[in-house]
Amino acid sequence: MVCTADDLSAWKDFPKGLKVLLLDEDSDSAAELKSKLEAMDYIVYTFCNENEALSAVSSRPESFHVAIVEVSSTNNNNGCFKFLETAKDLPTIMTSNIHCIGTMMKCIALGAVEFLRKPLSEEKLRNIWQHVVHKAFNSAGRDLSESLKPVKESLVSMLHLLLENGEPKNDYSNKAEDASVIHENDPEPSTASDMYSAPSTPQLEQGGRLLPGGDCQDHTNCLIEKESCEQDRESKSVETTSDNSIAEVTAPVGSPRGPRGPRGTNVKVEADLVDGIKCESTLCSQTKNGVNNKDSNAVAENANTVSGIPSSCPNKANRKKSKVDWTPELHKKFVQAVDQLGIDQAIPSRILELMKVKGLTRHNVASHLQKYRMHRRHILPKGDDRRWPQRDHMQRSCYPHKPIMAFPPYYSSHVASIGPPYPMWGPPPHPSSIQMWGSHSYPPWQSVESRHWNPYLGVHVDAWGCPVMPPPLRYCYTFTQADEVVDKVVKEAINKPWLPLPLGLKPPSTDSVLAELSRQGISTVPPYINGRNLF
DNA sequence: TTCTGAATAT
DNA sequence: AATATTCAGA
């Protein structure tokens, strides 16, 4: 029975179910070993001679994941060597009582993955699965035996799911995560290799924690994978990361490279591993979901909240780009980038560059930028449009045919000195920055006076930096004819046009406004100005 | 070719 | 509604 990727639930207790071919001419020894292995949930098939074993391997190669072959101290060793030479696709562990370096050497040279001296401790046996993993990840295409293909698929899925799960629960996941993190900044092959290296590395705890459950089929994908796989060059950091990962994986530390592991397969291995590892490198951030909001992790972790990483990660067929969750944190970075660039320089590629968010693509940014602009356009119907680059050379305008709100000329001097009111009369100087100040702070360059008049004062700000106005305040002025007071009232009328005019002030007549607008060369007038219908 | 922004799809 | 994807122009 082959363990397929769909049988992940059966792999809940990995390496439970891994099938071990045991070749031992000594039946007592074989029985003992078998019982030990079965106690660890391996499935053991025992053979007494190499011919039977080889026959089984050739007739149903999918039935064995790993072999343990006894090198007998009494009989000649030809049987085990023959097995080694023939069953090259099967990771084979040699075991023996004899302490002969020459024999060991020969076994390894013939492709044995390890030579274990008897007695075999539980620890040694427990971790023979690592050879399966190692083999699975270091063989590609036709070099990957039938039995290992599903194993590899499952393993890849498991790795993703493990990392996706968020909380490192054991050494295994910690290692995986560390390895992924290291990919980012450390070009030196290191921890990641451990995952694939021979069991001589410190043994890892195992158990039923590698899989969250069998419901992984519905997960969609890794955030980055499509980019990576399609050689989208936008996600440079990701690619770099992945490259490192590949380097680590394809250059396993201390793995025997005998006749079974020709270096020539590396290229193929790389191609084969790209997906999985890239997913992994994305995931490393996701495990920090909700804890670490720092820059480059933002997207990945956000993605985690949205889509999770699928078992189908390596299955190119099931790919679909997951959505970026533009959390306030991420949006803040976006806005900061836009601000830093200045509105007219804020184009996707530059924003992306400034945001320095791993996994975020130009497309993501472009899409968000589009929404951002739309939003602002909606909020700031006129003034701020000028801050966005206009494609004059293009027939279509970026802001086509929207009524441009006229700017009442007799307000302009006040406005200029006081600062543009908002939102009716113009844009805030840097509306996108607002959210960073929050509702209780001010842009540093803003004068005290303008702060006083600034409608942002005490205004709540939404995620887009759009003020959410409190209910209009009704100031109770003691109206006198004093110029100072008049001036103040006029200013307020200018700056808070949405408020009713104070007693004693009359709105300009429609005609006079239109006439003035016309005189200023402004012919397009919105139906509403200052809250009053002009028409 | 690549990038951008708008339009369209999901 | 939010985001991805597609498309056409530069």
Coordinates of C-alpha atoms (C1' of nucleotides) in Angstrom, one line a residue:
Chain A
M1 CA 0.0 0.0 0.0
V2 CA 1.4 3.3 -1.0
C3 CA 1.1 6.2 1.2
T4 CA 0.0 9.1 -0.9
A5 CA -0.3 12.7 -0.2
D6 CA -3.9 12.2 0.3
D7 CA -3.2 9.9 3.1
L8 CA -1.8 12.7 5.2
S9 CA -4.1 11.9 8.0
A10 CA -2.5 8.5 8.2
W11 CA 0.8 10.3 8.6
K12 CA -0.4 12.1 11.6
D13 CA 2.1 10.2 13.6
F14 CA 5.0 10.3 11.2
P15 CA 7.0 8.2 10.7
K16 CA 4.3 5.8 11.5
G17 CA 3.6 3.6 8.6
L18 CA 6.9 3.9 6.9
K19 CA 7.7 0.6 5.4
V20 CA 11.0 -1.0 6.3
L21 CA 12.5 -3.9 4.4
L22 CA 14.6 -5.9 6.9
L23 CA 17.1 -8.2 5.5
D24 CA 18.8 -10.4 8.0
E25 CA 19.9 -14.0 7.7
D26 CA 19.6 -14.5 11.4
S27 CA 16.0 -14.9 12.1
D28 CA 16.4 -14.2 15.8
S29 CA 18.1 -11.0 15.1
A30 CA 15.5 -10.2 12.5
A31 CA 12.6 -10.9 14.9
E32 CA 14.1 -8.7 17.6
L33 CA 14.7 -5.9 15.2
K34 CA 11.3 -6.2 13.7
S35 CA 9.6 -6.0 17.1
K36 CA 11.5 -3.0 18.0
L37 CA 10.7 -1.2 14.8
E38 CA 7.1 -2.2 15.0
A39 CA 6.9 -0.8 18.4
M40 CA 7.8 2.5 16.8
D41 CA 5.0 2.1 14.3
Y42 CA 7.2 1.2 11.4
I43 CA 5.9 -1.5 9.1
V44 CA 8.5 -4.2 8.8
Y45 CA 8.9 -6.8 6.1
T46 CA 11.5 -9.3 6.9
F47 CA 13.6 -11.3 4.5
C48 CA 16.1 -13.9 5.1
N49 CA 18.0 -13.7 1.9
E50 CA 18.9 -11.0 -0.6
N51 CA 17.2 -12.7 -3.5
E52 CA 13.8 -12.7 -1.8
A53 CA 14.3 -9.2 -0.7
L54 CA 15.5 -8.0 -4.1
S55 CA 12.6 -9.8 -5.8
A56 CA 10.2 -8.0 -3.5
V57 CA 11.8 -4.7 -4.2
S58 CA 11.7 -5.1 -7.9
S59 CA 8.2 -6.4 -8.0
R60 CA 6.7 -3.9 -5.7
P61 CA 9.1 -1.0 -5.2
E62 CA 6.4 1.1 -3.8
S63 CA 6.2 -1.2 -0.8
F64 CA 9.4 -0.1 0.8
H65 CA 10.6 3.2 2.0
V66 CA 13.9 2.2 3.7
A67 CA 15.9 -1.0 4.1
I68 CA 17.9 -2.3 7.0
V69 CA 20.4 -4.9 6.0
E70 CA 22.4 -7.0 8.3
V71 CA 26.0 -7.5 7.4
S72 CA 26.6 -10.9 8.8
S73 CA 29.7 -11.6 10.7
T74 CA 29.5 -15.3 10.0
N75 CA 28.6 -15.7 6.4
N76 CA 30.1 -14.0 3.5
N77 CA 28.8 -10.5 2.8
N78 CA 28.0 -10.9 -0.8
G79 CA 24.3 -11.0 -0.2
C80 CA 24.1 -7.7 1.5
F81 CA 26.5 -6.1 -1.1
K82 CA 24.4 -7.5 -3.8
F83 CA 21.3 -6.0 -2.3
L84 CA 23.0 -2.7 -1.9
E85 CA 24.1 -2.7 -5.5
T86 CA 20.8 -3.7 -6.8
A87 CA 18.3 -1.8 -4.7
K88 CA 19.9 1.6 -5.3
D89 CA 16.7 3.5 -5.1
L90 CA 16.0 2.3 -1.6
P91 CA 17.7 4.1 1.2
T92 CA 19.6 1.3 2.8
I93 CA 21.0 1.2 6.3
M94 CA 23.6 -1.4 7.0
T95 CA 23.9 -2.8 10.4
S96 CA 26.3 -5.3 11.9
N97 CA 28.1 -6.5 14.9
I98 CA 31.4 -6.5 13.1
H99 CA 33.6 -3.5 13.5
C100 CA 35.4 -3.5 10.3
I101 CA 36.1 -0.1 8.8
G102 CA 36.7 -1.7 5.5
T103 CA 33.3 -3.3 5.4
M104 CA 31.7 -0.1 6.5
M105 CA 33.6 1.7 3.8
K106 CA 32.5 -0.7 1.2
C107 CA 28.9 -0.5 2.2
I108 CA 28.9 3.2 2.1
A109 CA 30.7 3.2 -1.2
L110 CA 28.1 0.9 -2.5
G111 CA 25.5 3.4 -1.5
A112 CA 24.4 2.5 2.0
V113 CA 23.1 5.6 3.7
E114 CA 24.5 4.6 7.0
F115 CA 26.3 1.9 8.8
L116 CA 24.9 1.3 12.3
R117 CA 26.7 -0.8 14.7
K118 CA 24.8 -3.2 16.8
P119 CA 23.3 -3.2 19.3
L120 CA 20.8 -0.9 17.7
S121 CA 19.5 1.6 20.2
E122 CA 15.9 2.7 20.1
E123 CA 17.2 6.1 19.3
K124 CA 19.1 4.9 16.2
L125 CA 16.1 2.9 15.0
R126 CA 13.6 5.5 15.7
N127 CA 15.2 7.9 13.3
I128 CA 15.8 5.8 10.3
W129 CA 13.0 7.8 8.7
Q130 CA 15.5 10.6 8.2
H131 CA 17.1 8.6 5.5
V132 CA 13.8 8.4 3.8
V133 CA 13.3 12.1 4.0
H134 CA 16.8 12.7 2.9
K135 CA 16.5 10.4 0.0
A136 CA 13.1 11.9 -0.9
F137 CA 14.5 15.3 -1.0
N138 CA 17.7 14.5 -2.7
S139 CA 16.4 12.5 -5.6
A140 CA 14.4 14.0 -8.3
G141 CA 12.3 12.9 -11.2
R142 CA 13.0 9.3 -12.2
D143 CA 15.7 9.0 -9.6
L144 CA 13.0 9.2 -7.0
S145 CA 11.7 5.8 -6.4
E146 CA 8.0 5.1 -6.6
S147 CA 7.8 4.6 -2.9
L148 CA 9.5 7.9 -2.2
K149 CA 7.4 10.1 -4.4
P150 CA 4.3 10.0 -2.3
V151 CA 6.5 10.2 0.7
K152 CA 8.1 13.3 -0.6
E153 CA 4.8 14.9 -1.4
S154 CA 3.6 14.1 2.0
L155 CA 6.8 15.4 3.6
V156 CA 6.6 18.6 1.7
S157 CA 3.1 19.1 2.8
M158 CA 3.9 18.3 6.3
L159 CA 6.7 20.8 6.3
H160 CA 4.4 23.4 5.1
L161 CA 1.7 22.6 7.4
L162 CA 4.0 22.3 10.3
L163 CA 5.3 25.8 9.7
E164 CA 2.0 27.2 8.8
N165 CA 0.7 26.0 12.1
G166 CA 2.3 28.9 13.7
E167 CA 3.5 27.8 17.0
P168 CA 6.7 25.8 17.1
K169 CA 5.9 22.9 19.2
N170 CA 9.0 20.9 19.1
D171 CA 12.5 20.8 17.9
Y172 CA 11.5 19.8 14.5
S173 CA 9.5 22.9 13.8
N174 CA 11.9 25.1 15.5
K175 CA 14.6 23.8 13.3
A176 CA 12.5 24.3 10.3
E177 CA 11.7 27.8 11.3
D178 CA 15.2 28.6 12.1
A179 CA 16.3 27.3 8.9
S180 CA 13.9 29.3 7.1
V181 CA 14.9 32.4 8.9
I182 CA 18.4 31.8 8.2
H183 CA 17.6 31.6 4.5
E184 CA 16.9 35.2 4.6
N185 CA 20.1 36.7 5.8
D186 CA 22.6 34.0 5.9
P187 CA 24.0 32.7 2.7
E188 CA 25.9 30.0 4.5
P189 CA 24.3 26.6 4.4
S190 CA 23.4 25.6 7.9
T191 CA 20.5 24.6 9.9
A192 CA 18.3 23.6 7.1
S193 CA 20.6 20.9 6.1
D194 CA 19.9 19.3 9.4
M195 CA 16.5 18.5 8.4
Y196 CA 17.7 16.4 5.6
S197 CA 20.9 15.1 7.0
A198 CA 21.7 11.7 8.2
P199 CA 20.6 10.5 11.6
S200 CA 24.0 11.1 13.0
T201 CA 22.7 14.5 13.8
P202 CA 21.0 15.0 17.1
Q203 CA 17.9 13.0 17.0
L204 CA 14.7 14.7 16.7
E205 CA 11.6 14.2 18.7
Q206 CA 8.8 13.0 16.7
G207 CA 5.2 12.2 17.1
G208 CA 1.8 13.3 16.1
R209 CA 2.6 16.9 16.0
L210 CA 3.7 17.3 12.5
L211 CA 0.3 17.5 11.1
P212 CA -2.6 19.6 12.2
G213 CA -5.0 17.3 10.6
G214 CA -6.1 15.9 7.3
D215 CA -7.9 18.9 6.1
C216 CA -5.1 20.5 4.3
Q217 CA -6.3 19.9 0.8
D218 CA -8.3 23.0 0.8
H219 CA -5.5 25.3 1.6
T220 CA -4.7 27.4 -1.3
N221 CA -1.1 28.2 -1.5
C222 CA 1.9 30.1 -0.5
L223 CA 1.9 33.7 -1.0
I224 CA 5.0 33.7 -3.0
E225 CA 5.0 30.5 -4.8
K226 CA 3.4 31.6 -8.0
E227 CA 5.9 34.4 -8.3
S228 CA 8.7 32.1 -7.7
C229 CA 7.6 29.4 -9.9
E230 CA 6.9 31.7 -12.7
Q231 CA 10.2 33.4 -12.4
D232 CA 8.5 36.6 -11.6
R233 CA 11.4 38.8 -10.9
E234 CA 9.5 41.1 -8.7
S235 CA 10.0 39.3 -5.5
K236 CA 13.7 39.5 -5.4
S237 CA 14.1 39.0 -1.8
V238 CA 12.1 35.9 -2.0
E239 CA 14.0 34.6 -4.8
T240 CA 17.2 35.2 -3.1
T241 CA 15.9 33.5 -0.1
S242 CA 14.8 30.6 -2.1
D243 CA 18.1 30.3 -3.8
N244 CA 19.8 30.1 -0.5
S245 CA 17.4 27.4 0.5
I246 CA 18.1 25.5 -2.5
A247 CA 21.7 25.8 -2.0
E248 CA 21.3 24.4 1.4
V249 CA 19.2 21.6 0.4
T250 CA 21.1 20.6 -2.6
A251 CA 24.4 20.5 -0.7
P252 CA 23.5 18.4 2.2
V253 CA 26.0 18.3 4.9
G254 CA 27.6 15.0 5.5
S255 CA 25.3 13.0 3.3
P256 CA 26.9 10.1 1.7
R257 CA 27.4 10.7 -1.9
G258 CA 28.3 7.4 -3.2
P259 CA 27.3 5.7 -6.4
R260 CA 23.8 6.3 -5.3
G261 CA 23.9 10.0 -5.1
P262 CA 25.6 11.4 -8.1
R263 CA 26.0 15.1 -8.0
G264 CA 24.6 15.3 -11.4
T265 CA 21.2 15.1 -10.1
N266 CA 21.5 18.4 -8.3
V267 CA 20.1 20.5 -10.9
K268 CA 17.1 18.4 -11.1
V269 CA 16.8 18.4 -7.4
E270 CA 16.8 22.1 -7.4
A271 CA 14.0 22.3 -9.8
D272 CA 12.1 19.9 -7.9
L273 CA 12.6 21.5 -4.6
V274 CA 12.0 25.1 -5.6
D275 CA 8.3 25.0 -4.7
G276 CA 8.5 23.4 -1.4
I277 CA 11.4 25.4 -0.2
K278 CA 10.0 28.6 -1.3
C279 CA 6.8 27.9 0.5
E280 CA 8.8 27.2 3.5
S281 CA 10.7 30.4 3.3
T282 CA 7.5 32.2 3.2
L283 CA 6.1 30.3 6.0
C284 CA 8.9 31.1 8.3
S285 CA 7.4 34.5 8.8
Q286 CA 3.9 33.2 9.2
T287 CA 4.8 31.2 12.2
K288 CA 5.1 34.5 13.9
N289 CA 1.7 35.5 13.1
G290 CA 0.2 37.9 15.6
V291 CA 3.4 38.2 17.5
N292 CA 5.9 39.8 15.2
N293 CA 4.6 42.6 13.2
K294 CA 7.9 43.8 12.0
D295 CA 8.4 44.8 8.5
S296 CA 9.3 42.0 6.3
N297 CA 7.2 39.6 8.1
A298 CA 4.1 41.5 7.7
V299 CA 2.8 40.2 4.5
A300 CA 3.7 36.6 5.0
E301 CA 2.1 36.6 8.3
N302 CA -0.9 38.4 7.0
A303 CA -1.2 35.9 4.3
N304 CA -1.3 33.3 6.9
T305 CA -4.4 34.8 8.4
V306 CA -6.0 34.6 5.1
S307 CA -5.0 31.6 3.4
G308 CA -2.8 29.2 5.1
I309 CA -0.4 27.0 3.3
P310 CA -1.7 24.1 1.5
S311 CA -0.7 20.6 1.2
S312 CA -0.9 21.2 -2.4
C313 CA 1.9 23.6 -2.3
P314 CA 4.1 21.4 -4.4
N315 CA 1.3 20.6 -6.7
K316 CA 1.6 23.2 -9.4
A317 CA -1.9 22.4 -10.6
N318 CA -3.6 23.6 -7.5
R319 CA -2.0 26.9 -7.3
K320 CA -3.7 30.1 -6.7
K321 CA -2.2 33.3 -5.4
S322 CA -3.3 34.0 -1.9
K323 CA -4.5 37.4 -1.0
V324 CA -2.5 39.9 0.8
D325 CA -4.2 41.1 3.9
W326 CA -3.6 44.7 4.1
T327 CA -3.7 45.1 7.8
P328 CA -3.3 48.5 9.3
E329 CA 0.3 47.7 10.0
L330 CA 1.0 46.8 6.4
H331 CA -1.1 49.8 5.2
K332 CA 0.9 52.0 7.4
K333 CA 4.1 50.9 5.8
F334 CA 2.5 51.5 2.5
V335 CA 1.4 55.0 3.5
Q336 CA 4.8 55.7 4.9
A337 CA 6.3 54.7 1.6
V338 CA 3.9 56.9 -0.3
D339 CA 4.7 59.8 1.9
Q340 CA 8.3 59.3 1.7
L341 CA 8.2 59.2 -2.0
G342 CA 5.9 62.0 -2.4
I343 CA 2.7 61.6 -4.1
D344 CA 3.9 62.1 -7.5
Q345 CA 6.7 59.6 -7.1
A346 CA 4.6 57.0 -5.5
I347 CA 4.5 54.3 -8.0
P348 CA 4.2 50.6 -7.3
S349 CA 7.8 49.7 -7.8
R350 CA 9.2 52.4 -5.6
I351 CA 6.6 51.9 -2.9
L352 CA 7.4 48.2 -2.9
E353 CA 11.0 49.0 -2.6
L354 CA 10.5 51.2 0.4
M355 CA 8.1 49.0 2.1
K356 CA 10.7 46.2 2.2
V357 CA 8.1 43.6 2.9
K358 CA 9.1 40.2 2.0
G359 CA 6.8 38.5 -0.3
L360 CA 4.9 41.6 -1.3
T361 CA 4.8 42.1 -5.0
R362 CA 4.5 45.0 -7.2
H363 CA 1.2 43.8 -8.2
N364 CA 0.0 43.7 -4.7
V365 CA 1.2 47.2 -4.2
A366 CA -0.3 48.4 -7.5
S367 CA -3.6 47.0 -6.6
H368 CA -3.5 48.6 -3.2
L369 CA -2.3 51.8 -4.7
Q370 CA -5.2 51.8 -7.0
K371 CA -7.6 51.4 -4.2
Y372 CA -5.8 54.0 -2.2
R373 CA -6.0 56.5 -5.0
M374 CA -9.6 55.8 -5.5
H375 CA -10.2 56.3 -1.9
R376 CA -8.4 59.5 -1.8
R377 CA -10.1 60.7 -5.0
H378 CA -13.3 60.0 -3.4
I379 CA -12.4 61.8 -0.2
L380 CA -10.5 64.6 -1.9
P381 CA -12.5 65.3 -5.0
K382 CA -10.4 68.1 -6.3
G383 CA -7.3 69.6 -4.7
D384 CA -5.3 66.5 -4.2
D385 CA -5.8 65.3 -7.6
R386 CA -3.1 67.6 -8.6
R387 CA -0.7 65.9 -6.4
W388 CA -1.0 62.6 -8.2
P389 CA 0.9 62.3 -11.4
Q390 CA -1.3 63.1 -14.3
R391 CA -0.8 61.3 -17.5
D392 CA -1.2 64.3 -19.7
H393 CA 0.2 62.4 -22.6
M394 CA -2.6 60.0 -22.4
Q395 CA -5.9 60.5 -23.8
R396 CA -7.6 59.2 -20.7
S397 CA -7.1 61.1 -17.6
C398 CA -6.5 59.5 -14.3
Y399 CA -9.3 61.5 -13.0
P400 CA -11.7 61.7 -15.8
H401 CA -14.5 64.0 -16.0
K402 CA -15.2 64.5 -12.4
P403 CA -16.6 67.8 -11.5
I404 CA -13.8 69.8 -10.2
M405 CA -14.8 71.6 -7.1
A406 CA -14.2 75.3 -7.6
F407 CA -12.2 77.1 -5.1
P408 CA -14.0 80.3 -4.0
P409 CA -11.5 83.0 -4.8
Y410 CA -12.3 85.2 -1.9
Y411 CA -11.4 82.4 0.4
S412 CA -8.1 81.7 -1.0
S413 CA -6.0 84.2 0.9
H414 CA -7.4 82.9 4.2
V415 CA -7.0 79.4 3.2
A416 CA -3.5 80.0 2.2
S417 CA -2.6 81.5 5.5
I418 CA -4.6 79.2 7.6
G419 CA -4.1 76.0 5.8
P420 CA -6.5 74.2 3.6
P421 CA -9.7 73.1 5.3
Y422 CA -10.8 69.6 4.9
P423 CA -12.4 67.9 3.3
M424 CA -14.7 70.3 1.6
W425 CA -12.2 72.9 0.6
G426 CA -9.2 71.0 -0.2
P427 CA -6.9 68.4 0.9
P428 CA -4.8 68.2 4.0
P429 CA -1.2 68.9 3.2
H430 CA -0.3 65.3 3.7
P431 CA -3.4 63.4 4.3
S432 CA -1.7 60.1 4.0
S433 CA 0.4 60.9 7.0
I434 CA -2.4 61.5 9.3
Q435 CA -2.9 58.1 10.5
M436 CA 0.6 58.1 11.8
W437 CA 0.0 61.0 14.0
G438 CA -3.2 59.5 15.3
S439 CA -5.9 61.7 16.4
H440 CA -3.9 63.4 19.1
S441 CA -0.9 64.6 17.4
Y442 CA 0.0 66.9 14.6
P443 CA 2.3 67.0 11.7
P444 CA 5.4 68.7 13.0
W445 CA 5.4 71.3 10.4
Q446 CA 2.0 72.6 11.1
S447 CA 1.8 75.9 12.9
V448 CA 0.1 76.4 16.1
E449 CA -2.4 78.6 14.5
S450 CA -3.3 76.2 11.8
R451 CA -3.5 73.5 14.4
H452 CA -6.1 75.6 16.1
W453 CA -8.1 75.8 13.0
N454 CA -7.2 72.5 11.7
P455 CA -10.2 70.4 11.3
Y456 CA -8.1 67.4 12.1
L457 CA -8.2 68.4 15.6
G458 CA -9.8 65.7 17.6
V459 CA -10.9 64.1 14.4
H460 CA -10.8 60.4 14.2
V461 CA -8.9 58.9 11.4
D462 CA -9.7 55.8 9.6
A463 CA -7.3 53.4 8.1
W464 CA -7.0 55.5 5.0
G465 CA -6.1 58.6 6.8
C466 CA -9.5 60.0 6.2
P467 CA -10.9 62.1 9.0
V468 CA -14.1 60.9 10.4
M469 CA -15.8 64.1 11.5
P470 CA -17.4 64.3 14.9
P471 CA -20.8 65.9 15.0
P472 CA -20.5 69.6 14.1
L473 CA -19.6 71.7 17.0
R474 CA -21.7 74.7 17.7
Y475 CA -19.7 77.5 18.9
C476 CA -21.5 80.1 20.9
Y477 CA -19.9 83.4 20.1
T478 CA -20.9 86.5 21.7
F479 CA -21.4 88.5 18.6
T480 CA -20.0 91.9 18.6
Q481 CA -18.9 94.2 15.8
A482 CA -15.3 94.0 16.9
D483 CA -13.1 93.4 13.9
E484 CA -11.3 90.7 15.7
V485 CA -14.3 88.7 16.4
V486 CA -15.6 89.2 12.9
D487 CA -12.4 88.0 11.5
K488 CA -12.5 85.0 13.7
V489 CA -16.0 84.2 12.7
V490 CA -15.2 84.6 9.0
K491 CA -12.2 82.3 9.4
E492 CA -14.4 79.8 11.0
A493 CA -16.9 80.0 8.3
I494 CA -14.2 79.5 5.8
N495 CA -12.6 76.7 7.5
K496 CA -15.7 74.9 8.6
P497 CA -18.0 75.4 5.8
W498 CA -20.1 72.6 6.8
L499 CA -21.2 74.5 9.9
P500 CA -24.1 76.9 9.7
L501 CA -22.9 80.4 9.3
P502 CA -22.9 82.3 12.6
L503 CA -25.7 84.6 13.2
G504 CA -25.2 87.8 11.3
L505 CA -23.3 86.4 8.4
K506 CA -25.0 85.8 5.2
P507 CA -23.8 83.4 2.6
P508 CA -22.8 85.0 -0.6
S509 CA -25.5 84.8 -3.2
T510 CA -25.3 82.1 -5.8
D511 CA -25.1 84.7 -8.5
S512 CA -22.2 86.5 -6.9
V513 CA -20.4 83.2 -6.4
L514 CA -20.9 82.1 -9.9
A515 CA -19.9 85.5 -11.2
E516 CA -16.7 85.4 -9.3
L517 CA -16.0 81.9 -10.3
S518 CA -16.6 82.8 -13.9
R519 CA -14.3 85.8 -13.5
Q520 CA -11.6 83.4 -12.2
G521 CA -12.0 81.3 -15.2
I522 CA -13.7 78.5 -13.4
S523 CA -16.6 77.1 -15.2
T524 CA -17.1 73.8 -13.7
V525 CA -18.9 74.0 -10.5
P526 CA -20.2 71.2 -8.4
P527 CA -23.9 71.3 -7.5
Y528 CA -23.0 71.8 -3.9
I529 CA -20.7 74.3 -2.3
N530 CA -20.6 75.0 1.3
G531 CA -23.4 72.6 1.9
R532 CA -25.8 74.7 -0.2
N533 CA -27.2 73.8 -3.4
L534 CA -26.2 76.3 -5.9
F535 CA -28.7 75.3 -8.5
Chain B
dT1 C1' 10.5 44.2 -22.3
dT2 C1' 8.9 46.0 -18.3
dC3 C1' 6.1 49.2 -15.8
dT4 C1' 2.0 51.6 -14.9
dG5 C1' -2.8 52.5 -14.2
dA6 C1' -7.4 51.3 -15.3
dA7 C1' -10.6 47.9 -16.0
dT8 C1' -12.3 43.7 -15.0
dA9 C1' -12.6 39.3 -12.5
dT10 C1' -12.8 36.7 -8.3
Chain C
dA1 C1' -15.5 45.2 -0.4
dA2 C1' -11.0 43.8 -1.0
dT3 C1' -7.8 42.0 -3.8
dA4 C1' -6.0 39.7 -7.9
dT5 C1' -5.6 39.5 -12.7
dT6 C1' -5.8 41.3 -17.2
dC7 C1' -5.1 44.7 -20.6
dA8 C1' -3.3 48.4 -23.2
dG9 C1' -0.4 52.3 -23.6
dA10 C1' 4.2 54.1 -23.0

